[in-house]
Amino acid sequence: MKKIALIAASLAVLASPVFAENAKNTTTTGTAPAEAKFSTVSKDEMFSSKLKGLSVTNQKDETVGEITDLAIKNHEVDALILSVGGFLGMGERYVAVSPASVKVNYDQKSDKWLATMNTSKEALKAAPEFKYPK
């Protein structure tokens, strides 16, 4: 049994230069840019992971919807997708609103992100429904 293990180990050692040589001769293909561009991100920047699920309140401090998604067009946020009008997941529908109509800021007192919008529940329920493209 020891002989078999010794022979297997010897073959592995002898074959490794062959595998290494074959690995050197391989090429990679792709269209990666020659120079990657990097950014710096400060700790107070907003991340999409913080937006998703964020309740949107109005000027009367009523919850009017919840941010469920972002629509991105030409490398910019084109719309916020809000879930409105539902209760416990029933009867909810989606509306797309301009990012300019929702104010998102960080409240240091409560240590959380807040989203506000100058609208009413009724206005959002009456807004055109957003349906995800298929």
CSV table of C-alpha atoms in Angstrom, one decimal:
chain,number,residue,atom,x,y,z
A,1,MET,CA,0.0,0.0,0.0
A,2,LYS,CA,2.9,2.3,0.8
A,3,LYS,CA,4.4,1.5,-2.6
A,4,ILE,CA,1.2,2.7,-4.4
A,5,ALA,CA,1.1,5.9,-2.4
A,6,LEU,CA,4.9,6.5,-3.1
A,7,ILE,CA,4.4,5.8,-6.9
A,8,ALA,CA,1.3,8.2,-7.0
A,9,ALA,CA,3.3,10.9,-5.3
A,10,SER,CA,6.2,10.5,-7.6
A,11,LEU,CA,4.0,10.7,-10.7
A,12,ALA,CA,2.4,13.8,-9.4
A,13,VAL,CA,5.8,15.4,-8.8
A,14,LEU,CA,7.1,14.4,-12.2
A,15,ALA,CA,3.9,15.5,-14.0
A,16,SER,CA,3.8,19.0,-12.3
A,17,PRO,CA,6.3,20.6,-14.7
A,18,VAL,CA,4.2,19.4,-17.6
A,19,PHE,CA,1.1,21.0,-16.1
A,20,ALA,CA,3.0,24.2,-15.3
A,21,GLU,CA,4.3,24.4,-18.8
A,22,ASN,CA,0.8,24.0,-20.2
A,23,ALA,CA,-0.5,26.7,-17.9
A,24,LYS,CA,2.2,29.1,-19.2
A,25,ASN,CA,1.1,28.5,-22.8
A,26,THR,CA,-2.5,29.3,-22.2
A,27,THR,CA,-3.9,32.7,-23.2
A,28,THR,CA,-6.8,34.7,-21.8
A,29,THR,CA,-9.3,36.5,-23.9
A,30,GLY,CA,-11.6,39.4,-23.1
A,31,THR,CA,-12.1,43.0,-23.5
A,32,ALA,CA,-11.1,44.3,-20.1
A,33,PRO,CA,-10.1,48.0,-20.2
A,34,ALA,CA,-6.4,48.6,-20.1
A,35,GLU,CA,-6.8,51.0,-17.2
A,36,ALA,CA,-9.5,50.7,-14.6
A,37,LYS,CA,-10.9,53.8,-13.1
A,38,PHE,CA,-11.5,53.9,-9.3
A,39,SER,CA,-13.4,56.1,-7.1
A,40,THR,CA,-13.2,57.0,-3.4
A,41,VAL,CA,-16.4,56.6,-1.4
A,42,SER,CA,-17.0,58.5,1.8
A,43,LYS,CA,-18.8,57.0,4.8
A,44,ASP,CA,-21.7,59.4,4.5
A,45,GLU,CA,-22.7,58.5,0.9
A,46,MET,CA,-26.0,56.8,0.2
A,47,PHE,CA,-25.9,53.2,-1.0
A,48,SER,CA,-28.7,51.4,-2.9
A,49,SER,CA,-28.8,48.8,-0.2
A,50,LYS,CA,-29.8,51.5,2.3
A,51,LEU,CA,-32.5,52.8,0.0
A,52,LYS,CA,-34.3,49.5,-0.6
A,53,GLY,CA,-37.0,49.0,2.0
A,54,LEU,CA,-36.8,52.6,3.2
A,55,SER,CA,-40.2,53.9,4.1
A,56,VAL,CA,-41.2,57.2,2.5
A,57,THR,CA,-43.2,59.7,4.6
A,58,ASN,CA,-45.0,62.9,3.7
A,59,GLN,CA,-45.1,66.3,5.2
A,60,LYS,CA,-47.7,65.0,7.7
A,61,ASP,CA,-45.3,62.3,8.8
A,62,GLU,CA,-47.6,59.6,7.2
A,63,THR,CA,-46.0,56.6,5.5
A,64,VAL,CA,-47.0,56.9,1.9
A,65,GLY,CA,-44.8,54.1,0.4
A,66,GLU,CA,-41.7,52.1,0.5
A,67,ILE,CA,-38.7,52.2,-1.9
A,68,THR,CA,-38.4,48.8,-3.5
A,69,ASP,CA,-36.1,49.4,-6.4
A,70,LEU,CA,-34.1,51.8,-8.5
A,71,ALA,CA,-34.4,52.3,-12.3
A,72,ILE,CA,-31.1,53.3,-13.8
A,73,LYS,CA,-30.8,54.9,-17.3
A,74,ASN,CA,-27.7,56.3,-18.9
A,75,HIS,CA,-25.6,55.7,-15.7
A,76,GLU,CA,-28.0,57.7,-13.5
A,77,VAL,CA,-31.0,56.9,-11.3
A,78,ASP,CA,-33.9,57.6,-13.5
A,79,ALA,CA,-36.7,56.6,-11.1
A,80,LEU,CA,-37.4,55.2,-7.6
A,81,ILE,CA,-39.9,52.4,-7.6
A,82,LEU,CA,-42.3,52.7,-4.7
A,83,SER,CA,-44.6,50.1,-3.3
A,84,VAL,CA,-47.9,51.9,-2.4
A,85,GLY,CA,-51.3,51.1,-1.1
A,86,GLY,CA,-50.7,47.6,0.3
A,87,PHE,CA,-51.4,46.1,3.7
A,88,LEU,CA,-49.3,43.1,4.8
A,89,GLY,CA,-48.3,42.5,1.2
A,90,MET,CA,-51.8,42.4,-0.1
A,91,GLY,CA,-53.1,45.0,-2.7
A,92,GLU,CA,-49.8,46.7,-3.1
A,93,ARG,CA,-48.9,48.2,-6.4
A,94,TYR,CA,-45.8,50.0,-7.8
A,95,VAL,CA,-45.3,53.5,-9.0
A,96,ALA,CA,-42.2,55.1,-10.5
A,97,VAL,CA,-41.3,58.5,-9.2
A,98,SER,CA,-38.6,61.0,-10.1
A,99,PRO,CA,-35.7,60.8,-7.7
A,100,ALA,CA,-35.9,64.6,-7.4
A,101,SER,CA,-39.4,64.3,-5.8
A,102,VAL,CA,-38.0,62.2,-2.9
A,103,LYS,CA,-35.7,63.8,-0.4
A,104,VAL,CA,-33.3,61.3,1.3
A,105,ASN,CA,-31.1,62.3,4.1
A,106,TYR,CA,-29.3,60.9,7.1
A,107,ASP,CA,-30.6,61.8,10.5
A,108,GLN,CA,-27.8,61.8,13.0
A,109,LYS,CA,-30.1,62.0,16.0
A,110,SER,CA,-31.9,58.8,15.1
A,111,ASP,CA,-28.8,57.3,13.3
A,112,LYS,CA,-30.8,56.3,10.3
A,113,TRP,CA,-31.7,57.3,6.7
A,114,LEU,CA,-35.1,59.0,6.1
A,115,ALA,CA,-37.0,59.5,2.9
A,116,THR,CA,-39.7,62.2,2.6
A,117,MET,CA,-42.0,63.2,-0.3
A,118,ASN,CA,-44.4,66.1,-0.6
A,119,THR,CA,-47.5,64.0,-1.6
A,120,SER,CA,-50.4,62.1,-0.1
A,121,LYS,CA,-51.3,58.4,0.0
A,122,GLU,CA,-54.2,59.1,-2.3
A,123,ALA,CA,-52.1,60.8,-4.9
A,124,LEU,CA,-49.7,57.8,-5.1
A,125,LYS,CA,-52.6,55.4,-5.2
A,126,ALA,CA,-54.0,57.3,-8.2
A,127,ALA,CA,-50.6,57.5,-10.0
A,128,PRO,CA,-49.9,55.4,-13.1
A,129,GLU,CA,-49.0,51.9,-12.1
A,130,PHE,CA,-45.4,50.7,-12.8
A,131,LYS,CA,-45.1,47.2,-14.2
A,132,TYR,CA,-41.7,45.6,-14.6
A,133,PRO,CA,-40.8,44.8,-18.2
A,134,LYS,CA,-40.7,41.2,-19.1
